[in-house]
Every structure is written in C-alpha cells, then in structure tokens.
mmCIF file of C-alpha atoms and ligand atoms in Angstrom:
data_model
loop_
_atom_site.group_PDB
_atom_site.id
_atom_site.type_symbol
_atom_site.label_atom_id
_atom_site.label_comp_id
_atom_site.label_asym_id
_atom_site.label_seq_id
_atom_site.Cartn_x
_atom_site.Cartn_y
_atom_site.Cartn_z
ATOM 1 C CA MET A 1 -7.309 -27.237 -27.001
ATOM 2 C CA LYS A 2 -5.895 -23.884 -28.359
ATOM 3 C CA ILE A 3 -2.771 -22.585 -26.189
ATOM 4 C CA LYS A 4 -3.780 -19.164 -24.834
ATOM 5 C CA VAL A 5 -1.031 -16.327 -24.712
ATOM 6 C CA ALA A 6 -1.047 -13.037 -23.376
ATOM 7 C CA VAL A 7 0.910 -9.906 -23.901
ATOM 8 C CA LEU A 8 1.508 -6.802 -22.009
ATOM 9 C CA THR A 9 3.669 -3.790 -21.537
ATOM 10 C CA SER A 10 5.311 -2.466 -18.505
ATOM 11 C CA GLY A 11 7.674 0.164 -16.737
ATOM 12 C CA GLY A 12 8.711 3.305 -18.859
ATOM 13 C CA ASP A 13 7.386 3.270 -22.230
ATOM 14 C CA ALA A 14 9.658 3.035 -25.238
ATOM 15 C CA PRO A 15 9.116 4.101 -28.839
ATOM 16 C CA GLY A 16 8.482 0.436 -30.855
ATOM 17 C CA MET A 17 6.538 -1.200 -28.027
ATOM 18 C CA ASN A 18 3.510 -0.779 -30.466
ATOM 19 C CA ALA A 19 5.524 -2.596 -33.223
ATOM 20 C CA ALA A 20 6.325 -5.193 -30.360
ATOM 21 C CA ILE A 21 2.745 -5.839 -29.529
ATOM 22 C CA ARG A 22 1.558 -6.016 -33.160
ATOM 23 C CA SER A 23 4.172 -8.642 -33.930
ATOM 24 C CA VAL A 24 3.364 -10.879 -31.009
ATOM 25 C CA ILE A 25 -0.348 -10.762 -31.679
ATOM 26 C CA ARG A 26 -0.115 -11.515 -35.510
ATOM 27 C CA ALA A 27 2.378 -14.152 -35.248
ATOM 28 C CA GLY A 28 0.676 -15.610 -32.518
ATOM 29 C CA LEU A 29 -2.688 -15.686 -34.285
ATOM 30 C CA MET A 30 -0.392 -17.049 -37.450
ATOM 31 C CA TYR A 31 0.240 -20.093 -34.938
ATOM 32 C CA ASN A 32 -3.146 -20.428 -34.385
ATOM 33 C CA PHE A 33 -2.847 -19.429 -30.651
ATOM 34 C CA GLU A 34 -5.590 -17.431 -28.649
ATOM 35 C CA MET A 35 -4.263 -14.220 -28.268
ATOM 36 C CA TYR A 36 -4.833 -11.784 -25.032
ATOM 37 C CA ALA A 37 -4.383 -8.200 -24.580
ATOM 38 C CA ILE A 38 -3.585 -7.156 -20.858
ATOM 39 C CA TYR A 39 -3.972 -3.320 -19.958
ATOM 40 C CA GLU A 40 -1.531 -1.492 -17.539
ATOM 41 C CA GLY A 41 1.073 -3.884 -17.316
ATOM 42 C CA PHE A 42 1.467 -6.444 -14.139
ATOM 43 C CA ARG A 43 -1.569 -3.985 -12.364
ATOM 44 C CA GLY A 44 -3.605 -5.187 -15.327
ATOM 45 C CA ILE A 45 -3.132 -8.967 -14.605
ATOM 46 C CA TYR A 46 -4.209 -8.313 -11.070
ATOM 47 C CA GLU A 47 -7.136 -5.777 -11.866
ATOM 48 C CA ASP A 48 -8.222 -8.496 -14.368
ATOM 49 C CA LYS A 49 -7.831 -5.964 -17.419
ATOM 50 C CA ILE A 50 -7.273 -9.046 -20.025
ATOM 51 C CA VAL A 51 -9.292 -9.065 -23.136
ATOM 52 C CA LYS A 52 -9.318 -11.259 -26.456
ATOM 53 C CA ALA A 53 -7.223 -9.764 -29.123
ATOM 54 C CA ASN A 54 -7.515 -10.166 -32.781
ATOM 55 C CA ARG A 55 -5.812 -9.048 -36.083
ATOM 56 C CA SER A 56 -7.525 -5.530 -35.751
ATOM 57 C CA THR A 57 -6.867 -4.964 -32.325
ATOM 58 C CA VAL A 58 -3.358 -4.185 -33.758
ATOM 59 C CA SER A 59 -3.994 -2.334 -36.870
ATOM 60 C CA GLU A 60 -2.510 1.098 -37.530
ATOM 61 C CA ILE A 61 -0.268 0.925 -34.379
ATOM 62 C CA LEU A 62 2.989 0.158 -35.764
ATOM 63 C CA MET A 63 4.009 3.748 -36.590
ATOM 64 C CA ARG A 64 2.798 5.112 -33.123
ATOM 65 C CA GLY A 65 5.043 5.948 -30.172
ATOM 66 C CA GLY A 66 3.739 4.982 -26.586
ATOM 67 C CA THR A 67 1.995 1.579 -25.791
ATOM 68 C CA ILE A 68 -1.874 1.282 -26.798
ATOM 69 C CA LEU A 69 -1.740 -1.289 -23.773
ATOM 70 C CA LYS A 70 -0.528 1.461 -21.388
ATOM 71 C CA THR A 71 2.197 0.956 -18.844
ATOM 72 C CA ALA A 72 2.223 1.328 -14.854
ATOM 73 C CA ARG A 73 4.691 1.182 -12.302
ATOM 74 C CA PHE A 74 3.345 -1.484 -9.810
ATOM 75 C CA PRO A 75 5.689 -2.193 -7.076
ATOM 76 C CA GLU A 76 2.945 -4.115 -5.127
ATOM 77 C CA PHE A 77 4.115 -6.580 -7.787
ATOM 78 C CA ARG A 78 7.008 -7.560 -5.096
ATOM 79 C CA GLN A 79 4.345 -8.873 -2.762
ATOM 80 C CA GLU A 80 3.873 -12.836 -2.852
ATOM 81 C CA GLU A 81 -0.007 -12.532 -2.254
ATOM 82 C CA VAL A 82 -0.125 -9.837 -5.099
ATOM 83 C CA LEU A 83 1.853 -12.549 -7.213
ATOM 84 C CA MET A 84 -0.401 -15.193 -6.292
ATOM 85 C CA LYS A 85 -3.518 -13.325 -7.175
ATOM 86 C CA ALA A 86 -2.176 -12.082 -10.553
ATOM 87 C CA ALA A 87 -1.005 -15.971 -11.447
ATOM 88 C CA ASP A 88 -4.683 -17.103 -10.505
ATOM 89 C CA GLN A 89 -6.120 -14.490 -12.936
ATOM 90 C CA LEU A 90 -4.119 -15.760 -15.547
ATOM 91 C CA LYS A 91 -5.231 -19.527 -14.796
ATOM 92 C CA LYS A 92 -8.569 -18.381 -14.655
ATOM 93 C CA HIS A 93 -8.731 -17.265 -18.343
ATOM 94 C CA LYS A 94 -6.481 -20.485 -19.104
ATOM 95 C CA ILE A 95 -3.565 -18.378 -20.147
ATOM 96 C CA THR A 96 -0.627 -20.350 -19.836
ATOM 97 C CA HIS A 97 2.303 -18.092 -21.526
ATOM 98 C CA LEU A 98 2.782 -14.586 -21.329
ATOM 99 C CA VAL A 99 4.966 -11.793 -23.201
ATOM 100 C CA VAL A 100 6.119 -9.025 -21.427
ATOM 101 C CA ILE A 101 7.439 -6.119 -22.924
ATOM 102 C CA GLY A 102 9.730 -3.935 -21.053
ATOM 103 C CA GLY A 103 12.924 -2.983 -19.294
ATOM 104 C CA ASP A 104 14.678 -4.562 -16.639
ATOM 105 C CA GLY A 105 11.955 -3.808 -13.978
ATOM 106 C CA THR A 106 9.757 -5.474 -16.054
ATOM 107 C CA TYR A 107 12.073 -8.897 -16.426
ATOM 108 C CA ARG A 108 12.148 -8.942 -12.526
ATOM 109 C CA GLY A 109 8.413 -9.123 -12.267
ATOM 110 C CA ALA A 110 8.318 -11.515 -15.104
ATOM 111 C CA TYR A 111 10.476 -13.838 -13.120
ATOM 112 C CA ALA A 112 8.709 -13.688 -10.102
ATOM 113 C CA LEU A 113 5.252 -14.609 -11.934
ATOM 114 C CA SER A 114 7.218 -17.437 -13.541
ATOM 115 C CA ARG A 115 7.776 -18.877 -9.867
ATOM 116 C CA TYR A 116 3.396 -19.520 -9.834
ATOM 117 C CA GLY A 117 3.804 -21.672 -12.968
ATOM 118 C CA ILE A 118 3.258 -19.148 -15.755
ATOM 119 C CA LYS A 119 5.415 -19.389 -18.577
ATOM 120 C CA VAL A 120 6.861 -16.300 -19.327
ATOM 121 C CA ILE A 121 9.173 -14.666 -22.205
ATOM 122 C CA GLY A 122 10.345 -11.129 -22.052
ATOM 123 C CA ILE A 123 10.946 -8.614 -25.141
ATOM 124 C CA PRO A 124 13.745 -6.010 -24.047
ATOM 125 C CA ALA A 125 11.972 -2.553 -24.692
ATOM 126 C CA THR A 126 13.190 0.365 -23.147
ATOM 127 C CA ILE A 127 15.328 3.631 -24.276
ATOM 128 C CA ASP A 128 17.779 2.769 -21.460
ATOM 129 C CA ASN A 129 19.471 -0.028 -23.183
ATOM 130 C CA ASP A 130 20.447 -2.020 -19.787
ATOM 131 C CA VAL A 131 18.912 -5.321 -20.464
ATOM 132 C CA MET A 132 21.566 -7.868 -20.325
ATOM 133 C CA GLY A 133 21.430 -10.734 -23.041
ATOM 134 C CA THR A 134 20.567 -8.245 -25.962
ATOM 135 C CA GLU A 135 22.889 -5.425 -27.432
ATOM 136 C CA GLN A 136 20.004 -3.508 -28.177
ATOM 137 C CA THR A 137 16.754 -2.958 -26.718
ATOM 138 C CA ILE A 138 13.626 -1.636 -28.733
ATOM 139 C CA GLY A 139 13.209 2.235 -28.238
ATOM 140 C CA PHE A 140 17.112 2.796 -27.697
ATOM 141 C CA ASP A 141 17.545 3.964 -31.740
ATOM 142 C CA THR A 142 14.741 6.175 -31.385
ATOM 143 C CA ALA A 143 15.555 7.986 -28.220
ATOM 144 C CA LEU A 144 19.265 8.114 -29.645
ATOM 145 C CA ASN A 145 17.950 10.063 -32.572
ATOM 146 C CA THR A 146 15.641 12.157 -30.788
ATOM 147 C CA ILE A 147 18.611 13.427 -28.528
ATOM 148 C CA THR A 148 21.174 13.763 -31.366
ATOM 149 C CA GLU A 149 18.436 15.996 -33.092
ATOM 150 C CA ALA A 150 18.126 17.914 -29.734
ATOM 151 C CA VAL A 151 22.090 18.286 -29.240
ATOM 152 C CA ASP A 152 22.580 19.601 -32.986
ATOM 153 C CA LYS A 153 19.958 22.163 -32.149
ATOM 154 C CA LEU A 154 21.497 23.126 -28.683
ATOM 155 C CA ARG A 155 24.860 23.488 -30.669
ATOM 156 C CA ASP A 156 23.428 26.057 -32.984
ATOM 157 C CA THR A 157 22.337 28.336 -30.142
ATOM 158 C CA SER A 158 25.355 27.503 -27.713
ATOM 159 C CA SER A 159 27.733 28.612 -30.392
ATOM 160 C CA SER A 160 26.097 31.738 -31.460
ATOM 161 C CA HIS A 161 25.919 32.526 -27.618
ATOM 162 C CA HIS A 162 29.671 31.772 -26.681
ATOM 163 C CA ARG A 163 27.523 29.005 -24.084
ATOM 164 C CA CYS A 164 28.441 25.823 -22.660
ATOM 165 C CA SER A 165 25.407 23.598 -22.669
ATOM 166 C CA ILE A 166 25.296 21.124 -20.197
ATOM 167 C CA ILE A 167 22.697 18.361 -21.842
ATOM 168 C CA GLU A 168 20.988 15.908 -19.142
ATOM 169 C CA VAL A 169 19.618 12.369 -20.928
ATOM 170 C CA MET A 170 17.987 9.487 -19.631
ATOM 171 C CA GLY A 171 19.176 6.151 -19.195
ATOM 172 C CA ASN A 172 18.680 5.461 -15.184
ATOM 173 C CA ARG A 173 21.751 3.728 -14.408
ATOM 174 C CA CYS A 174 23.247 2.799 -18.032
ATOM 175 C CA GLY A 175 25.164 5.341 -19.744
ATOM 176 C CA ASP A 176 24.795 4.050 -23.325
ATOM 177 C CA LEU A 177 22.327 7.147 -24.540
ATOM 178 C CA ALA A 178 24.806 9.331 -23.155
ATOM 179 C CA LEU A 179 27.618 7.786 -24.770
ATOM 180 C CA TYR A 180 26.269 6.938 -28.068
ATOM 181 C CA ALA A 181 24.638 10.260 -28.292
ATOM 182 C CA GLY A 182 28.080 12.376 -27.378
ATOM 183 C CA THR A 183 29.749 10.099 -30.002
ATOM 184 C CA ALA A 184 27.075 10.819 -32.754
ATOM 185 C CA CYS A 185 27.144 14.451 -31.679
ATOM 186 C CA GLY A 186 30.759 15.084 -31.377
ATOM 187 C CA VAL A 187 30.239 16.487 -27.852
ATOM 188 C CA ASP A 188 33.211 18.052 -25.538
ATOM 189 C CA LEU A 189 32.311 15.701 -22.874
ATOM 190 C CA ILE A 190 30.525 12.674 -21.406
ATOM 191 C CA ILE A 191 29.971 12.114 -18.231
ATOM 192 C CA SER A 192 27.848 8.702 -17.565
ATOM 193 C CA PRO A 193 28.523 6.032 -15.170
ATOM 194 C CA GLU A 194 30.842 4.096 -17.418
ATOM 195 C CA HIS A 195 32.857 7.141 -18.223
ATOM 196 C CA ARG A 196 33.294 9.467 -15.659
ATOM 197 C CA PRO A 197 35.794 12.244 -15.882
ATOM 198 C CA THR A 198 36.551 13.819 -12.422
ATOM 199 C CA GLU A 199 34.945 17.444 -11.246
ATOM 200 C CA SER A 200 38.482 18.844 -11.812
ATOM 201 C CA GLU A 201 38.851 17.021 -15.361
ATOM 202 C CA ILE A 202 35.553 18.395 -16.206
ATOM 203 C CA ILE A 203 36.428 22.293 -14.867
ATOM 204 C CA GLU A 204 39.548 22.009 -16.608
ATOM 205 C CA THR A 205 38.658 20.905 -19.967
ATOM 206 C CA LEU A 206 35.893 23.639 -20.052
ATOM 207 C CA LYS A 207 38.234 26.243 -18.950
ATOM 208 C CA ASN A 208 40.408 25.364 -21.842
ATOM 209 C CA ILE A 209 37.584 25.373 -24.114
ATOM 210 C CA ASN A 210 36.383 28.852 -22.956
ATOM 211 C CA LEU A 211 40.046 29.975 -23.714
ATOM 212 C CA THR A 212 39.983 28.857 -27.509
ATOM 213 C CA HIS A 213 38.460 30.698 -30.053
ATOM 214 C CA ALA A 214 35.488 28.259 -30.228
ATOM 215 C CA ARG A 215 34.070 29.395 -26.696
ATOM 216 C CA HIS A 216 31.204 27.315 -26.533
ATOM 217 C CA ALA A 217 31.167 23.593 -25.251
ATOM 218 C CA LEU A 218 28.686 20.764 -25.383
ATOM 219 C CA VAL A 219 28.615 18.479 -22.439
ATOM 220 C CA ILE A 220 26.309 15.507 -22.205
ATOM 221 C CA VAL A 221 25.554 13.703 -19.058
ATOM 222 C CA SER A 222 23.587 10.922 -17.721
ATOM 223 C CA GLU A 223 20.645 11.284 -15.309
ATOM 224 C CA LYS A 224 21.412 10.519 -11.491
ATOM 225 C CA GLN A 225 25.423 11.547 -11.939
ATOM 226 C CA PHE A 226 25.102 14.579 -9.909
ATOM 227 C CA ASP A 227 23.028 15.048 -6.471
ATOM 228 C CA ASP A 228 22.421 18.702 -7.583
ATOM 229 C CA LEU A 229 23.455 19.348 -11.549
ATOM 230 C CA GLY A 230 22.607 22.850 -10.991
ATOM 231 C CA ALA A 231 24.960 23.228 -8.084
ATOM 232 C CA PHE A 232 27.619 21.927 -10.514
ATOM 233 C CA LYS A 233 26.798 24.212 -13.270
ATOM 234 C CA ASP A 234 27.015 27.355 -10.767
ATOM 235 C CA LYS A 235 30.508 25.916 -9.921
ATOM 236 C CA ILE A 236 31.640 25.696 -13.664
ATOM 237 C CA VAL A 237 30.311 29.226 -14.154
ATOM 238 C CA LEU A 238 32.509 30.296 -11.243
ATOM 239 C CA GLU A 239 35.557 28.495 -11.877
ATOM 240 C CA THR A 240 35.534 28.578 -15.919
ATOM 241 C CA GLY A 241 33.936 32.021 -16.382
ATOM 242 C CA PHE A 242 31.621 30.174 -18.987
ATOM 243 C CA ASP A 243 28.007 31.376 -19.555
ATOM 244 C CA THR A 244 26.300 27.728 -18.816
ATOM 245 C CA LYS A 245 22.991 26.289 -18.975
ATOM 246 C CA VAL A 246 21.435 23.141 -18.196
ATOM 247 C CA GLU A 247 19.097 21.576 -20.740
ATOM 248 C CA VAL A 248 17.109 18.257 -18.993
ATOM 249 C CA LEU A 249 15.408 16.790 -22.270
ATOM 250 C CA GLY A 250 13.568 14.372 -20.110
ATOM 251 C CA ARG A 251 10.603 12.464 -21.072
ATOM 252 C CA ILE A 252 10.597 14.088 -24.983
ATOM 253 C CA GLN A 253 13.208 10.913 -25.098
ATOM 254 C CA ARG A 254 10.616 8.525 -24.782
ATOM 255 C CA GLY A 255 8.268 9.422 -27.376
ATOM 256 C CA GLY A 256 7.662 9.874 -31.053
ATOM 257 C CA SER A 257 7.308 7.450 -34.004
ATOM 258 C CA PRO A 258 9.755 4.635 -33.953
ATOM 259 C CA THR A 259 12.620 4.457 -36.357
ATOM 260 C CA ALA A 260 12.901 1.907 -38.950
ATOM 261 C CA ALA A 261 15.296 0.078 -36.994
ATOM 262 C CA ASP A 262 13.439 -0.086 -33.881
ATOM 263 C CA ARG A 263 10.079 -1.346 -35.679
ATOM 264 C CA VAL A 264 12.285 -4.144 -37.581
ATOM 265 C CA LEU A 265 13.793 -5.135 -34.381
ATOM 266 C CA ALA A 266 10.330 -5.245 -32.356
ATOM 267 C CA ALA A 267 8.878 -7.422 -35.509
ATOM 268 C CA ARG A 268 11.709 -9.837 -35.014
ATOM 269 C CA PHE A 269 11.281 -9.561 -31.193
ATOM 270 C CA GLY A 270 7.863 -10.335 -31.386
ATOM 271 C CA ILE A 271 8.333 -13.388 -34.131
ATOM 272 C CA HIS A 272 10.865 -15.040 -32.032
ATOM 273 C CA ALA A 273 8.986 -14.894 -28.620
ATOM 274 C CA ILE A 274 6.007 -16.623 -30.220
ATOM 275 C CA GLU A 275 8.385 -19.238 -31.984
ATOM 276 C CA LEU A 276 9.708 -19.916 -28.739
ATOM 277 C CA ILE A 277 6.623 -20.878 -27.486
ATOM 278 C CA ALA A 278 5.793 -22.661 -30.656
ATOM 279 C CA ASN A 279 9.037 -24.910 -30.745
ATOM 280 C CA ASN A 280 9.918 -24.358 -27.399
ATOM 281 C CA VAL A 281 13.421 -24.308 -28.665
ATOM 282 C CA ASP A 282 15.789 -21.584 -29.367
ATOM 283 C CA ASN A 283 17.133 -22.234 -33.139
ATOM 284 C CA GLY A 284 17.020 -18.686 -34.640
ATOM 285 C CA ARG A 285 19.456 -16.157 -35.227
ATOM 286 C CA LEU A 286 18.096 -14.154 -32.224
ATOM 287 C CA SER A 287 18.977 -15.942 -28.848
ATOM 288 C CA SER A 288 17.421 -15.801 -25.353
ATOM 289 C CA THR A 289 18.927 -15.471 -21.914
ATOM 290 C CA PRO A 290 17.000 -16.778 -18.620
ATOM 291 C CA ILE A 291 14.893 -14.254 -17.361
ATOM 292 C CA ASN A 292 16.642 -14.353 -14.000
ATOM 293 C CA GLU A 293 19.985 -13.720 -15.475
ATOM 294 C CA THR A 294 19.215 -10.465 -17.409
ATOM 295 C CA ALA A 295 20.520 -7.848 -14.517
ATOM 296 C CA ARG A 296 22.663 -5.152 -16.059
ATOM 297 C CA SER A 297 26.344 -5.688 -16.401
ATOM 298 C CA LEU A 298 28.179 -3.635 -18.882
ATOM 299 C CA ASN A 299 27.509 -4.053 -22.372
ATOM 300 C CA PRO A 300 30.619 -5.410 -24.098
ATOM 301 C CA ASN A 301 29.762 -2.818 -27.038
ATOM 302 C CA LEU A 302 30.265 0.114 -24.689
ATOM 303 C CA THR A 303 34.168 -0.781 -23.900
ATOM 304 C CA GLU A 304 34.613 -0.239 -27.690
ATOM 305 C CA LEU A 305 32.724 2.965 -27.941
ATOM 306 C CA ILE A 306 34.668 4.299 -24.973
ATOM 307 C CA ASN A 307 37.853 3.483 -26.496
ATOM 308 C CA VAL A 308 36.253 5.544 -29.571
ATOM 309 C CA ILE A 309 35.449 8.479 -27.456
ATOM 310 C CA ASP A 310 39.150 8.608 -25.781
ATOM 311 C CA LYS A 311 40.676 8.452 -29.074
ATOM 312 C CA LEU A 312 38.330 11.388 -30.631
ATOM 313 C CA LYS A 313 39.087 13.471 -27.639
HETATM 314 O O1 F6P B 1 13.320 3.398 -17.810
HETATM 315 C C1 F6P B 1 13.135 4.292 -18.769
HETATM 316 C C2 F6P B 1 13.183 5.754 -17.931
HETATM 317 O O2 F6P B 1 12.726 6.712 -19.024
HETATM 318 C C3 F6P B 1 14.647 5.735 -17.354
HETATM 319 O O3 F6P B 1 15.455 6.345 -18.291
HETATM 320 C C4 F6P B 1 14.064 6.955 -16.317
HETATM 321 O O4 F6P B 1 14.964 7.011 -15.346
HETATM 322 C C5 F6P B 1 12.933 6.469 -16.036
HETATM 323 O O5 F6P B 1 12.173 5.636 -17.085
HETATM 324 C C6 F6P B 1 12.004 7.705 -15.596
HETATM 325 O O6 F6P B 1 10.488 7.238 -15.300
HETATM 326 P P1 F6P B 1 9.176 7.869 -15.037
HETATM 327 O O7 F6P B 1 8.769 8.335 -16.086
HETATM 328 O O8 F6P B 1 8.225 6.831 -14.177
HETATM 329 O O9 F6P B 1 9.741 8.722 -13.741
#
C-alpha cells in the first residue's frame, strides 16, 4: 500500500511557501507516495479540507507570494478534543505523515498532533526567522529585501526634508529582520529585542545627528518594542527638535514574489522532508531538529551581526 503524505501551511504567510508546497508534492510523487493538500492550515484538518494532489496541483506557483493552500490562525488547536478529532480525520484518509510549513506556532501545533500518532515534519517558513534549528527560514530573505527597498526609498525623502524616519518592521519577538535590514541599509539606530539602546541613548544619538550637517536620520525598530511608538516619537520631537515620522511597514513585508534564495531554500527543504520520510534517516547536508526542541533561542549568527553593527556605529 502506498504511503500517504499530506502538506499544509499555517501561521503568518511567507514568500516561498508555495515553492515549498510544490517541492514537497513533486518530491513525494517521485517517491511514489500518495500526496494530499490540506487547505487553511490546522483548521483544514479539523474541518476535513483534505484533497488529493497531483503534479498539476502545484504548477505555476513557484514564483507566487502567499500560499495557495491558504493559512489560518487556529488557537482551538490547543484543545485535546480538537487535536484528537484532527488526528482521526487524517487516520480516516489513512494519512500517516504530515508536512507542516510555517513558523514557531506551527511547530507547536505539529508537536501536539504528533502525540496522537501522526508523524509530522516541519519546514520552517516565516519572515520572522525565529525557528530554532535552522539558520534561515523560508521568506526571511524576501522580506529583508522588501524592507531594504522601502528603507532606501525612505532615505531619499528623509534626507530631502531633514527628517528622522522611524521605521517599524515585523519579526514578532525576534529582531533578525531589524538587525539585518538595519545593517543592509546602514541606518543610524537599530532597536530590537537583542540590541536595545536605552531611551536616553536614542535621544542623545538623534540630538547629535540633528546638530550635524546631515540632519536626517533613519531608525529601524522591531515591532512590539514600545507600548506606544507614537508617544515615543513625540518625545523625540520634543527633546531633539527633529521633524520625525513613524512608518509602519506592516504586512507589505509578507507579500511579493520570493527571491531566488528563498525559492532554492524551499526546494531543498521540501525534498529533505520527503527524503526523511522515505529513508527515515537524516543523512543530508540539511539537518533536522525534533519539533519539541524548536522554541526560539538566540540565533548564534546574531551575536556576530550585533558585533558588526557595533563596529559600524
Ligand atoms: O509571524 C509572522 C508575522 O508577520 C509577525 O511578524 C507578526 O507579528 C504577525 O505575523 C502578525 O500576524 P497577523 O497578520 O495574523 O496579525
């Protein structure tokens, strides 16, 4: 009997998810598995939105942003009776293996489901880059490039008007987007969970910049760093005299066609997930981490990046 494998996307969408879906389904078919697509994440398992997939299900999607399988936040998936029913739905279809594509919340759901006898493999895809066990998640590179393009544009107008632009980027509780984008754009200040100048240091730096001939400043701040970023902006205006604007990049960071790097990463992860099922071993250059060990801790690369930022001050 053929091995039946299903794939879903969950959590916030990320560019490159479609490339990962394509890779999982096409690699699975090559291994002669019966492949299934689940629509709307974990809720789709519970509501039985499970459809048999073939090669053409994933034609022409490689370059598209978002996820053709749709995604959903489904907090009910923490409840044991919901988990049990979801596992039963999969067993009804005789699906024994599930590949989930998403970020840290997705991994928690995956681990919970694995306790009900489903073999689950996670592919890390989130713009936040906050999944432990991988240096880079699918979608991070594309979002970083989107932010870089936006900040470069803001530099033009900020310098023309002698302004200070405070640009808020996503990342949930992880500062990778802020730190990498800040480095890529050579901004004046980066404020992230891992690199957090004090309020007085921020004011002092901006005051000094406002006194120089440059008289414009770029500040990148990770989301969730200030209870009220608008109020902090008002304080900057008051104490530095800088004409200051807040720009929240928001969900634009999650859209767009994935970069080549994200597409390649997605292709490699998809194949690796299927090979793990086929071989039940980990012998590739990509490595795997048990799903329950994927809670976020500081990415070792960040320590080096923060040193770079400090040296370029
Ligand atoms: O996890 C991806 C992410 O974009 C985070 O950076 C952000 O905090 C969150 O999702 C926003 O989620 P939603 O679009 O559901 O509000």
